[in-house]
mmCIF file of C-alpha atoms and ligand atoms in Angstrom:
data_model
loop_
_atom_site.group_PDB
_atom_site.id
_atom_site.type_symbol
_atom_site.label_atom_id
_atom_site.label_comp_id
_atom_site.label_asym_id
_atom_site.label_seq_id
_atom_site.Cartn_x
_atom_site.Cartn_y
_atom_site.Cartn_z
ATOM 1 C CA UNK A 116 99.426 130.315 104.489
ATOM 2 C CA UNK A 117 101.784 127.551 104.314
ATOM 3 C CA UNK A 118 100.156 124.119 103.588
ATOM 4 C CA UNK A 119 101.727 121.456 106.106
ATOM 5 C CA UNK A 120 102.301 118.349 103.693
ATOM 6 C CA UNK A 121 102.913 114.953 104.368
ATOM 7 C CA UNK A 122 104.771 112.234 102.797
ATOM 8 C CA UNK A 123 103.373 108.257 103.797
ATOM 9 C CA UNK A 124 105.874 106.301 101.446
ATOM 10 C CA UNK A 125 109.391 107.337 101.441
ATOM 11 C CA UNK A 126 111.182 105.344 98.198
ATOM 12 C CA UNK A 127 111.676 106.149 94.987
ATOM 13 C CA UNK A 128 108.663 109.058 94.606
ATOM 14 C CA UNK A 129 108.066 109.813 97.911
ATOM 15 C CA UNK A 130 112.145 110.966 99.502
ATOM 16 C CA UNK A 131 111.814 113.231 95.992
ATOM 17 C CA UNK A 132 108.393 115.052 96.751
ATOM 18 C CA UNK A 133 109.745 115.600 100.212
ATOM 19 C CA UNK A 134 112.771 116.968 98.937
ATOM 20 C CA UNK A 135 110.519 119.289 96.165
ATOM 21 C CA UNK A 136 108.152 120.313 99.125
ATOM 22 C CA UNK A 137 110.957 121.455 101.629
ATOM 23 C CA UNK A 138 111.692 123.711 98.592
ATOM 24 C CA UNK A 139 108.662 125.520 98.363
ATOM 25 C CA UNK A 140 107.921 128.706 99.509
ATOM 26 C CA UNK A 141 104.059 127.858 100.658
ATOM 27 C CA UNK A 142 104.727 124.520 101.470
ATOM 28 C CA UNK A 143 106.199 122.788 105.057
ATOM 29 C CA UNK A 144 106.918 119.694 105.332
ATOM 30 C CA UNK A 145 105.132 118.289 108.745
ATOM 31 C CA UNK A 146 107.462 114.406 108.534
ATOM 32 C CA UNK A 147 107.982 111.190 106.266
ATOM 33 C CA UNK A 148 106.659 107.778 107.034
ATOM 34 C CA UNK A 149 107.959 104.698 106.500
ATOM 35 C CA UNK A 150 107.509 101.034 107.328
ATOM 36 C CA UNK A 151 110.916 100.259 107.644
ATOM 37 C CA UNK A 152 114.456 100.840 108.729
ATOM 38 C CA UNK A 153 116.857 101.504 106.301
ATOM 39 C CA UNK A 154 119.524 103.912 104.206
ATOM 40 C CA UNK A 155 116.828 105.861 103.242
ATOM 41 C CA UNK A 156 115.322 106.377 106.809
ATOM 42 C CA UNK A 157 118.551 107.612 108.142
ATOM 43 C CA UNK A 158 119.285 110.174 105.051
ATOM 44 C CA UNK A 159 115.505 111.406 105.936
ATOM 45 C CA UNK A 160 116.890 112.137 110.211
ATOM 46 C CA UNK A 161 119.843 113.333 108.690
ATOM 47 C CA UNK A 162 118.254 115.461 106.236
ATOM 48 C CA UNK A 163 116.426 117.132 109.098
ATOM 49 C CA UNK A 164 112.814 115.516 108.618
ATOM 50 C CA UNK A 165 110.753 114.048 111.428
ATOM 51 C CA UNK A 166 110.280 110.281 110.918
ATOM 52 C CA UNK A 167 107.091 108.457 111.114
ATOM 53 C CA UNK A 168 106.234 104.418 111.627
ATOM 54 C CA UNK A 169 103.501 103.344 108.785
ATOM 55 C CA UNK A 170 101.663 100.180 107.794
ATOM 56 C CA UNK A 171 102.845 97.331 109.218
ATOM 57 C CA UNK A 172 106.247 99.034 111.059
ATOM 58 C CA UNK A 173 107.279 98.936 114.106
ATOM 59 C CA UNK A 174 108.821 101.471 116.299
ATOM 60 C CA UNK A 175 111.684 99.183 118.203
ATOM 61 C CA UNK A 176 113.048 98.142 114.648
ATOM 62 C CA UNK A 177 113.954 101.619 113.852
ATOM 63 C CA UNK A 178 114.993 102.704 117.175
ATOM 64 C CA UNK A 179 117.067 99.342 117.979
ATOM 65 C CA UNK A 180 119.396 100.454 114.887
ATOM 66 C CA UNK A 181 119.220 104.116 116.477
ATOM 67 C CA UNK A 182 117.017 106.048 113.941
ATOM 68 C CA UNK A 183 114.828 108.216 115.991
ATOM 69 C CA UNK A 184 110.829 107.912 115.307
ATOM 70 C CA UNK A 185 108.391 110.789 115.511
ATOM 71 C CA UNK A 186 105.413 109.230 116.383
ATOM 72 C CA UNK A 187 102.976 106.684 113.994
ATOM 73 C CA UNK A 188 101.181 107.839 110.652
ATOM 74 C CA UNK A 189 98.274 108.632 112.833
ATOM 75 C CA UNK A 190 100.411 110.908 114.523
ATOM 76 C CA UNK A 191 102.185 112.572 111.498
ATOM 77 C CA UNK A 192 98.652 112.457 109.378
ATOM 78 C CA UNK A 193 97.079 114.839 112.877
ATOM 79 C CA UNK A 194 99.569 117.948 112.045
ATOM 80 C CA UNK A 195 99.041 117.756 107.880
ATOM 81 C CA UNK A 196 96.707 119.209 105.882
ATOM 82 C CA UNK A 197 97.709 116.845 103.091
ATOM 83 C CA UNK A 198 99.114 113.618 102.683
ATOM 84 C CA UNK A 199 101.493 112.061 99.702
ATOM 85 C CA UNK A 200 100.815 109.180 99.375
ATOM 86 C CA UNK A 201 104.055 107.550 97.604
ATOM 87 C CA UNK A 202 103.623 103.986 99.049
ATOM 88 C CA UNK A 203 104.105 100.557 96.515
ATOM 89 C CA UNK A 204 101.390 100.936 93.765
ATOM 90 C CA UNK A 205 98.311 99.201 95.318
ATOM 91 C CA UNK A 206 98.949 99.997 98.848
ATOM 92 C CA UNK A 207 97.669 103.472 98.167
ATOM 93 C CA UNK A 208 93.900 101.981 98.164
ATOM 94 C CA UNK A 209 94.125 100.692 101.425
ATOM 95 C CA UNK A 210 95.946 103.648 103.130
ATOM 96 C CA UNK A 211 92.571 105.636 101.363
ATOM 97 C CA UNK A 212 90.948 104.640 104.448
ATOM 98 C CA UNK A 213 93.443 105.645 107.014
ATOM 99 C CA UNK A 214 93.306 109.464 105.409
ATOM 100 C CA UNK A 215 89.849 109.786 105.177
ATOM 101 C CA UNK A 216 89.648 108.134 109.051
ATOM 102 C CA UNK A 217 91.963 111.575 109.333
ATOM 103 C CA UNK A 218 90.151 114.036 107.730
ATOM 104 C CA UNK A 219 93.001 114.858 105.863
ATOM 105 C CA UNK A 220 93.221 115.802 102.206
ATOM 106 C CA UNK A 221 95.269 113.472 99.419
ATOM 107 C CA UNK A 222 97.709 113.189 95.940
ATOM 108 C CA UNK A 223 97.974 109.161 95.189
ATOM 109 C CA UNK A 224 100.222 108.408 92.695
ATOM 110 C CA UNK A 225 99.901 106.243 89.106
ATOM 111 C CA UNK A 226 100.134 103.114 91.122
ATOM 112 C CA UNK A 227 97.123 103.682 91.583
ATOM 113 C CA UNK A 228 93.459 103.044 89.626
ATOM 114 C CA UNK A 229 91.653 106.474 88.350
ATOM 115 C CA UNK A 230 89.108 106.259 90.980
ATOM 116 C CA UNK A 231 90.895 106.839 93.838
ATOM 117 C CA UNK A 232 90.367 110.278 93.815
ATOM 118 C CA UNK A 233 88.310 112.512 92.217
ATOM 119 C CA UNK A 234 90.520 113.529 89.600
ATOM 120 C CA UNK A 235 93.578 113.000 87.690
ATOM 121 C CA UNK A 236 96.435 114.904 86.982
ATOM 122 C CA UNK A 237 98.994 116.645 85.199
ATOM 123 C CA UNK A 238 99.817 120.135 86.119
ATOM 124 C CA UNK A 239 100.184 121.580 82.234
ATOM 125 C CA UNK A 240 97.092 119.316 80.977
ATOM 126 C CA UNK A 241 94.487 120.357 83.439
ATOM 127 C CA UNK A 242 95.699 121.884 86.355
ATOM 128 C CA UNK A 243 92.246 123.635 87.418
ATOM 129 C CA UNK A 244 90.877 120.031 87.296
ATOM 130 C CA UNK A 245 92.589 119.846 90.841
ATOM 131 C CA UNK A 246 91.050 123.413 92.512
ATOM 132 C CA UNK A 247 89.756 122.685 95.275
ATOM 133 C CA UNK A 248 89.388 119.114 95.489
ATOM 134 C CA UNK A 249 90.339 117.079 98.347
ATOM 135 C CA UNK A 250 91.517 113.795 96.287
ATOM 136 C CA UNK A 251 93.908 114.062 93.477
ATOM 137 C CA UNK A 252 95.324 111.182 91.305
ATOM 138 C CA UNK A 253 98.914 112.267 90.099
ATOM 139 C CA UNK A 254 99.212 110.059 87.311
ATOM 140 C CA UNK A 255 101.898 107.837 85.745
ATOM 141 C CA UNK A 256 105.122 108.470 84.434
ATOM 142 C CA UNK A 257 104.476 107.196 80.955
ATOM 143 C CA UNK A 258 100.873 109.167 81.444
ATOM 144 C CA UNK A 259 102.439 112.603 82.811
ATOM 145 C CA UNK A 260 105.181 113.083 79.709
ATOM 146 C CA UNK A 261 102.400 112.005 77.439
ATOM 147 C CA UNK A 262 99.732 114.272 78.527
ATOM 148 C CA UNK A 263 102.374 117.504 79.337
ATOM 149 C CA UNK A 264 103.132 116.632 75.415
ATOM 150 C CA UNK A 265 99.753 117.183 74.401
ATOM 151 C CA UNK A 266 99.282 120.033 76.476
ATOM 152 C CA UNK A 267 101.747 121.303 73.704
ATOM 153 C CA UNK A 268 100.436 119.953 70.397
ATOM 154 C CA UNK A 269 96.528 120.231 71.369
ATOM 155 C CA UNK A 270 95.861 123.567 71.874
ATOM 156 C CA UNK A 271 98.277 124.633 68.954
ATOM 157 C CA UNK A 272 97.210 122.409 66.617
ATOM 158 C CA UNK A 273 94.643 119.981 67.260
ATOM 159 C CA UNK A 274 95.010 116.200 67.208
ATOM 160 C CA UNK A 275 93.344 114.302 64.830
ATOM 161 C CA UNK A 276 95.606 110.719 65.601
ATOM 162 C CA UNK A 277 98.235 109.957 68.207
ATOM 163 C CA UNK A 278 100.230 106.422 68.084
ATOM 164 C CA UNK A 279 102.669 106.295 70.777
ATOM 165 C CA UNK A 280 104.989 103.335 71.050
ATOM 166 C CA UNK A 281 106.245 103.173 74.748
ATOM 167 C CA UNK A 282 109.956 101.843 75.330
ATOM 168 C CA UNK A 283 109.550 100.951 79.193
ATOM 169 C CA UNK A 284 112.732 101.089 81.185
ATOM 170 C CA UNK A 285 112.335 97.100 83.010
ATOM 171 C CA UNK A 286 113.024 98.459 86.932
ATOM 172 C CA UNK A 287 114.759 101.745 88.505
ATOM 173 C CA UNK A 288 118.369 101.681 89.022
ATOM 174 C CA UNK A 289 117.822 100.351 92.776
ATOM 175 C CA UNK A 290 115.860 97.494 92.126
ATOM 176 C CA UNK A 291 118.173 94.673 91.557
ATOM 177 C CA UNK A 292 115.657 92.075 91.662
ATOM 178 C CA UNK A 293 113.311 92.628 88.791
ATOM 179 C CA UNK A 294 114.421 92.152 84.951
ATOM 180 C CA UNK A 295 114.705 91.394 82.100
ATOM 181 C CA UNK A 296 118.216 91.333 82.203
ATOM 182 C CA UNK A 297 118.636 90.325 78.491
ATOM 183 C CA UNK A 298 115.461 90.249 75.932
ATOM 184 C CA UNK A 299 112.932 92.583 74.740
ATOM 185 C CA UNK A 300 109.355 91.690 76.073
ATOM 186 C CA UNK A 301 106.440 93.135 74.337
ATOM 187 C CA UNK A 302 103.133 94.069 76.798
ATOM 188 C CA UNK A 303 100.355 91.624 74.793
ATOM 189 C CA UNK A 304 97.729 94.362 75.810
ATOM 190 C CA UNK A 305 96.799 96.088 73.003
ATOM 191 C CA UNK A 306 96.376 98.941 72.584
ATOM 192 C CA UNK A 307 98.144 99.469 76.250
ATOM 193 C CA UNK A 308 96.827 101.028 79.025
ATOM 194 C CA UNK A 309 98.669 104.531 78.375
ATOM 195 C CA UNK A 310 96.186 105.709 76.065
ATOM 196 C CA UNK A 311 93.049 105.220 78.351
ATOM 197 C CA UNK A 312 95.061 106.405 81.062
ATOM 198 C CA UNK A 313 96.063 109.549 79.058
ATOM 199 C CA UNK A 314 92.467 110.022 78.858
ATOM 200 C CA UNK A 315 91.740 110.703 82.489
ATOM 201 C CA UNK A 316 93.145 113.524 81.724
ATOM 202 C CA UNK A 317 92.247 114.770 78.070
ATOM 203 C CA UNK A 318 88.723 112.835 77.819
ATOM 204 C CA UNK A 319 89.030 113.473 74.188
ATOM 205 C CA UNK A 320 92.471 112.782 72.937
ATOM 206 C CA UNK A 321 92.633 110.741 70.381
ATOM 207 C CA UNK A 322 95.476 108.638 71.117
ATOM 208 C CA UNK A 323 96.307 104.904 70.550
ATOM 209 C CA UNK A 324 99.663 103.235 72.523
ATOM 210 C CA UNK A 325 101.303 100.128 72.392
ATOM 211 C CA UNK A 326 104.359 99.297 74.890
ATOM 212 C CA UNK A 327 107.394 97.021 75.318
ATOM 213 C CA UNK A 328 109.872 96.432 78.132
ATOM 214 C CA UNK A 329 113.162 96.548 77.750
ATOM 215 C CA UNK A 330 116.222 95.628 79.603
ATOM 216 C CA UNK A 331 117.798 99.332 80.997
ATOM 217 C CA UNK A 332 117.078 101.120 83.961
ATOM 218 C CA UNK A 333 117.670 104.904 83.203
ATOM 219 C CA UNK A 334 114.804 106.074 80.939
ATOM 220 C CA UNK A 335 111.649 105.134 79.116
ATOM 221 C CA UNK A 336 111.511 106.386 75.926
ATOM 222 C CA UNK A 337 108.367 107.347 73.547
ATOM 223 C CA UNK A 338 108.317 106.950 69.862
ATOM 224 C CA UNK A 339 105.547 109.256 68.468
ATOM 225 C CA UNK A 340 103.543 109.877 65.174
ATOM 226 C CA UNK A 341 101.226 112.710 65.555
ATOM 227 C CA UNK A 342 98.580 113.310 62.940
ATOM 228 C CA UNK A 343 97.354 117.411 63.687
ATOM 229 C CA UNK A 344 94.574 118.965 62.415
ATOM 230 C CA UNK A 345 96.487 122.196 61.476
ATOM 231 C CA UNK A 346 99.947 121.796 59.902
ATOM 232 C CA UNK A 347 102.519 123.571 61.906
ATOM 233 C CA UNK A 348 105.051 126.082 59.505
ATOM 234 C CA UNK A 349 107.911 123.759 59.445
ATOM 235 C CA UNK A 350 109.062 121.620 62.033
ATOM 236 C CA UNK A 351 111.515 124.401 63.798
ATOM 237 C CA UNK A 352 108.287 126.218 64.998
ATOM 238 C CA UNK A 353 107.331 122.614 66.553
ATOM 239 C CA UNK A 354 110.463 122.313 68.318
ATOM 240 C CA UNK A 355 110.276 126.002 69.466
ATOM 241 C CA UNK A 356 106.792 125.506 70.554
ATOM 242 C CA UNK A 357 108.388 122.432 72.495
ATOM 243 C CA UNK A 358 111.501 124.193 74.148
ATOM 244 C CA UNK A 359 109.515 127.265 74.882
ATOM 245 C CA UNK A 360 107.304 125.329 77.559
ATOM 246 C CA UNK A 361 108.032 124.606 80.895
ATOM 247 C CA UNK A 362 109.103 121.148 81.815
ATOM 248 C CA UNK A 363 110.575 120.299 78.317
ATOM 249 C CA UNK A 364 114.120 120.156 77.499
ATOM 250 C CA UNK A 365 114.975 120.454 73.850
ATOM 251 C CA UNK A 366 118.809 118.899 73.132
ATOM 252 C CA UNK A 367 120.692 120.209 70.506
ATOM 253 C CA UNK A 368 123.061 118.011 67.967
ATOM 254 C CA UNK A 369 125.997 119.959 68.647
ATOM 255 C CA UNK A 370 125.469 118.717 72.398
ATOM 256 C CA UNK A 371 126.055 115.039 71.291
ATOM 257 C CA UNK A 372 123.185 113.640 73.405
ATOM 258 C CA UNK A 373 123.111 110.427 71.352
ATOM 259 C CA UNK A 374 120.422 108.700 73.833
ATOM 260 C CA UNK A 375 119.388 108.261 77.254
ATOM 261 C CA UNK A 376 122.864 107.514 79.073
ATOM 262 C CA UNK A 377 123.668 110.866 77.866
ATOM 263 C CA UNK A 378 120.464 112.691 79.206
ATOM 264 C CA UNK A 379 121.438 110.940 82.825
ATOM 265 C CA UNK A 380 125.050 112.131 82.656
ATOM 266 C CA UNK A 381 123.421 115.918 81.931
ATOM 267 C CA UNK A 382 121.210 115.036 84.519
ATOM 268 C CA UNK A 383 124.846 114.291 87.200
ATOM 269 C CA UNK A 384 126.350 117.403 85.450
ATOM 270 C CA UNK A 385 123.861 119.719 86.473
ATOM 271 C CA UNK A 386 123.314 118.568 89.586
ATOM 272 C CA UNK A 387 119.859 119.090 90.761
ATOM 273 C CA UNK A 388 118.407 116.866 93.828
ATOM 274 C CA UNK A 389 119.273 113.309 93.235
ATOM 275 C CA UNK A 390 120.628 114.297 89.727
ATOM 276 C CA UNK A 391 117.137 113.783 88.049
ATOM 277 C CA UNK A 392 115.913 114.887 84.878
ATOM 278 C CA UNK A 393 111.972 116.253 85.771
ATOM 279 C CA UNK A 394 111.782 117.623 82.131
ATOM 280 C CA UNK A 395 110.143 115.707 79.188
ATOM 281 C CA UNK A 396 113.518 115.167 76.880
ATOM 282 C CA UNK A 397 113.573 115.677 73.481
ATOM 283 C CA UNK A 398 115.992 115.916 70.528
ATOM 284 C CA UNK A 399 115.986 119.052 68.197
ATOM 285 C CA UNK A 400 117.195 116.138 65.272
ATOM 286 C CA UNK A 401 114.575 113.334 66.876
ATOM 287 C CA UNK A 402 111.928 115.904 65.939
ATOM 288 C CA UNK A 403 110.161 116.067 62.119
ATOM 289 C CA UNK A 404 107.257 117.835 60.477
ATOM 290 C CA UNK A 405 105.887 116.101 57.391
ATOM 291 C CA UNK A 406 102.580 118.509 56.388
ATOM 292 C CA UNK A 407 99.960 117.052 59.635
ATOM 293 C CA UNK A 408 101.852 114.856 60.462
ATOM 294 C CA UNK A 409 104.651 114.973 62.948
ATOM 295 C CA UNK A 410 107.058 112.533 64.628
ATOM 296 C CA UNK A 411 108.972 113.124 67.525
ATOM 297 C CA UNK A 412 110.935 110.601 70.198
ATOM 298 C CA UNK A 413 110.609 111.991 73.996
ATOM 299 C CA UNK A 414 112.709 110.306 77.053
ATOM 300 C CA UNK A 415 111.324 110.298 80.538
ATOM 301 C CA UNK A 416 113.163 109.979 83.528
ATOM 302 C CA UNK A 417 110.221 107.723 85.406
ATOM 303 C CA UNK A 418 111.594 108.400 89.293
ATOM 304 C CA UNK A 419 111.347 112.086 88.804
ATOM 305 C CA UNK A 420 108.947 113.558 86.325
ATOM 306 C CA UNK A 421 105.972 113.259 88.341
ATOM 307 C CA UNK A 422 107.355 115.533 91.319
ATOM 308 C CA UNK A 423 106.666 118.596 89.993
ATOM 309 C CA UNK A 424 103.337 117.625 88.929
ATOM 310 C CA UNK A 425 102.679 116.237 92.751
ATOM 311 C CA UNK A 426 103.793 120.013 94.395
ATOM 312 C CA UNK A 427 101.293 121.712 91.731
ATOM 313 C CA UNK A 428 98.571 119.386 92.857
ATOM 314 C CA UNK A 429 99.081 120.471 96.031
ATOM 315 C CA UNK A 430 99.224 123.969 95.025
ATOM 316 C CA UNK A 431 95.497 123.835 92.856
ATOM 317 C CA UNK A 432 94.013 121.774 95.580
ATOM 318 C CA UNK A 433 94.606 124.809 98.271
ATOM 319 C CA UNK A 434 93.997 127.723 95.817
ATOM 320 C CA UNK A 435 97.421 128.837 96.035
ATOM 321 C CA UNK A 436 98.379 129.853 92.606
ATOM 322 C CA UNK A 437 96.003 131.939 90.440
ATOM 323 C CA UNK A 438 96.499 129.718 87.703
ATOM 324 C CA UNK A 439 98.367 126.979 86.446
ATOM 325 C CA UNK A 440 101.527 128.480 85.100
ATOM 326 C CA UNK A 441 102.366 130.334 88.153
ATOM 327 C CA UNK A 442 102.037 127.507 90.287
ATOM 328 C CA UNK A 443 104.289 125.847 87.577
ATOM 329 C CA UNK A 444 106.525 129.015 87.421
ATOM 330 C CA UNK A 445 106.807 128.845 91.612
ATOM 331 C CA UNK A 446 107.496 125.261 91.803
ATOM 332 C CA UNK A 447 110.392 124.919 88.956
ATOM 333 C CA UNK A 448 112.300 128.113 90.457
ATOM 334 C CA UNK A 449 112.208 126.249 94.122
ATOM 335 C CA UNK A 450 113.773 123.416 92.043
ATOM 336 C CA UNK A 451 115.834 124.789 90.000
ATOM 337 C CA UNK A 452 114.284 123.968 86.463
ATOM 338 C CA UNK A 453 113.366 127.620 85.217
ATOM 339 C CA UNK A 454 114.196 128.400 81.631
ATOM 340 C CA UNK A 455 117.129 130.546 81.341
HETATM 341 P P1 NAD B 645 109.093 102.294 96.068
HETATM 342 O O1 NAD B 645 108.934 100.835 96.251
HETATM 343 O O2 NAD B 645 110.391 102.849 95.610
HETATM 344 O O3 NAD B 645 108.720 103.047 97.421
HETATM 345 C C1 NAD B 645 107.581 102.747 98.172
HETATM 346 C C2 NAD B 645 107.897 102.943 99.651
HETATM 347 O O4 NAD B 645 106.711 102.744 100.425
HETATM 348 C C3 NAD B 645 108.939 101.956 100.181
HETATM 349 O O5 NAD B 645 109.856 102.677 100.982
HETATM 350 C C4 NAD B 645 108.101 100.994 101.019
HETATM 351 O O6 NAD B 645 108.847 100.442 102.092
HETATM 352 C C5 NAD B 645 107.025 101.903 101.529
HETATM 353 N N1 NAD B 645 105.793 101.226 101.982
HETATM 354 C C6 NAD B 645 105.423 99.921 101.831
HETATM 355 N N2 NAD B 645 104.210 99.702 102.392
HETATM 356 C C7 NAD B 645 103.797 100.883 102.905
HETATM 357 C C8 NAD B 645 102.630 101.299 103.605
HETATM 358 N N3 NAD B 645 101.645 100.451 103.899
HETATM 359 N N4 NAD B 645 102.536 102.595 103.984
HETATM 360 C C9 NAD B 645 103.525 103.473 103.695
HETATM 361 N N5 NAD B 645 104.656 103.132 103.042
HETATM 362 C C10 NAD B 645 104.782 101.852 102.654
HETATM 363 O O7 NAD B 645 107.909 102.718 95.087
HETATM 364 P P2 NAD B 645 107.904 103.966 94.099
HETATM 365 O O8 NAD B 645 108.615 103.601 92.850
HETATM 366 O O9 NAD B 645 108.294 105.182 94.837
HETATM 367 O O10 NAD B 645 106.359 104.014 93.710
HETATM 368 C C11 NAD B 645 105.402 104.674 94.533
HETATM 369 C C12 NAD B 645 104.187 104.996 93.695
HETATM 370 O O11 NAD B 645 104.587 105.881 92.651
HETATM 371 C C13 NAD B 645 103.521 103.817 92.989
HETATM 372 O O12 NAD B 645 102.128 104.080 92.888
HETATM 373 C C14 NAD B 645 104.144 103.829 91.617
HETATM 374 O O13 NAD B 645 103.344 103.201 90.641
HETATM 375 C C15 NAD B 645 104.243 105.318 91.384
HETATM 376 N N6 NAD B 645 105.249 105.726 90.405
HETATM 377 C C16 NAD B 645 106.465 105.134 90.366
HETATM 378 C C17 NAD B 645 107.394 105.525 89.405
HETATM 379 C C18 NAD B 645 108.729 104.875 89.265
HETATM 380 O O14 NAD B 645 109.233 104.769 88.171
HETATM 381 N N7 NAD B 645 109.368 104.437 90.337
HETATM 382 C C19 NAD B 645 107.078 106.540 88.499
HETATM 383 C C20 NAD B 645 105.837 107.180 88.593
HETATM 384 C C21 NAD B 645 104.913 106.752 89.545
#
């Protein structure tokens, strides 16, 4: 069975998951919606996907500047099984309704409050969370490289304490219009919302955050300090433990990946769709063992590492994969980010 998916919301998140379902073996991709004409509309025609009109779009607009249309959401939602919802955070809520008026199932993204759907995500944290159900929360990127980092350290070890200091990237590369340009702004909401949100997840992870924006565009960054339970060997079984799971990419000094401009320009080098980065990336050297207590810095890239996560979703919520790391296994061969 091939599960015909989807996409309502086709920026940042949502041209990626189509591009990641189009890959999958068990997956077709039924069309893409969006509200209005532009680049991004014609690469989906020319990419080969139907087109849909959503929210408030209209039909002429598109076909004035010649981009064919498909038919409206209604339409598109009729021949899906599922629905991705990738549209501005908020908007989700309201376009609840429309799939449920459809009968058809849905992934919301982090956008989006917990209680959207009946549960959250993140495929190496709790992926049979998601069996079955017909409403799945993918959550945050912030959330989705913090939880797949305790899916490593928790079962291993145990956590007794988790402080996480997020370093928030202030807009993707495309927005031009949001800032800071110049400053560092701290988020006065303490501890931050990560931690709770983390918690959707892992109910009982003990884990504090606190959060600042600051003025790039390529990564976020996470400083950690990790008190376990159980003291790992050293800390080159941590890192091993680290580069030996899917969707984490260990650096190496001798690759001179001094920081996050580096990680992108790997990320061009090797080429994968849209040169993204889907892994959690850490440093061998920005790791460190100290008895419990371990430290570690991770980078996320935030418009990619939650599209893996959204085609395993869609993989426990139609029983396709008998567990987790299968589905995991499938989905990061179709896109190219198996371990050698
Ligand atoms: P985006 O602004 O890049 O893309 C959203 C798209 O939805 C746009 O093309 C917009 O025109 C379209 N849209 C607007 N109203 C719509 C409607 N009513 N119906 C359908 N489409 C509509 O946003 P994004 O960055 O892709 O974010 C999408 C979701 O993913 C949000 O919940 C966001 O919080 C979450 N998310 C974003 C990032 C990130 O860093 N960009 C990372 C993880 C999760």
């Amino acid at each position: 069975m091939r599960v015909r998916v989807a996409i309502n919301g086709y920026g940042t998140i949502g041209k990626r998951v189509a591009d990641a379902v189009a890959k999958q073996p068990d997956m077709e991709l039924v069309g893409v919606a969006k509200t209005r004409p532009s680049y991004e509309a014609e690469r989906a025609v020319a990419k080969g996907y139907r087109l849909f009109v959503a929210g408030s779009g209209n039909r002429q607009e598109f076909e004035h500047v010649g981009i064919p249309i498909a038919g409206t959401l209604a339409d598109l939602l009729a021949q899906a099984d599922i629905v991705v919802d990738a549209a501005p955070e908020k908007v989700g809520r309201e376009n609840a309704a429309l799939y449920r008026a459809a009968k058809v199932r849905a992934i919301f993204q982090g956008g989006e409050k917990a209680d959207i759907a009946e549960v959250s995500f993140s495929a190496l944290a709790n992926f049979e969370a998601a069996r079955g159900k017909h409403t799945v929360r993918v959550v945050s990127c912030n959330t989705t490289g913090l939880a797949r980092a305790a899916a490593v350290l928790e079962p291993r070890y145990g956590v007794e304490d988790w402080e996480a200091t997020i370093v928030r990237r202030a807009a993707d590369p495309a927005e031009s219009g949001r800032g800071p340009i110049n400053g560092i702004l701290p988020t006065f909401h303490l501890p931050s919302h990560h931690g709770p949100d983390v918690r959707t997840i892992l109910p009982h992870l003990p884990i504090s955050t606190t959060a600042m924006v600051v003025p790039t565009t390529l990564m976020h960054v996470h400083v950690n300090r990790v008190r376990l339970r159980t003291a790992p060997e050293n800390t080159a079984e941590l890192v091993e433990a680290f580069r030996r799971t899917p969707r984490f990419h260990v650096f190496r000094e001798w690759e001179r990946i001094a920081g996050t401009p580096q990680v992108m320009e790997f990320g061009r080098d090797r080429g994968l769709g849209f040169n993204d980065v889907m892994e959690n990336v850490l440093w061998e050297n920005g790791i460190a063992v100290d008895g419990r207590t371990a430290h570690f810095f991770q980078a996320i890239h935030q418009e990619s590492i939650v599209v893996p996560e959204s085609i395993d979703a869609i993989r426990a919520m139609f029983d396709l994969a008998q567990d987790g790391p299968t589905s995991i296994a499938i989905t990061d061969r179709a896109l190219g980010l198996s371990k050698p």
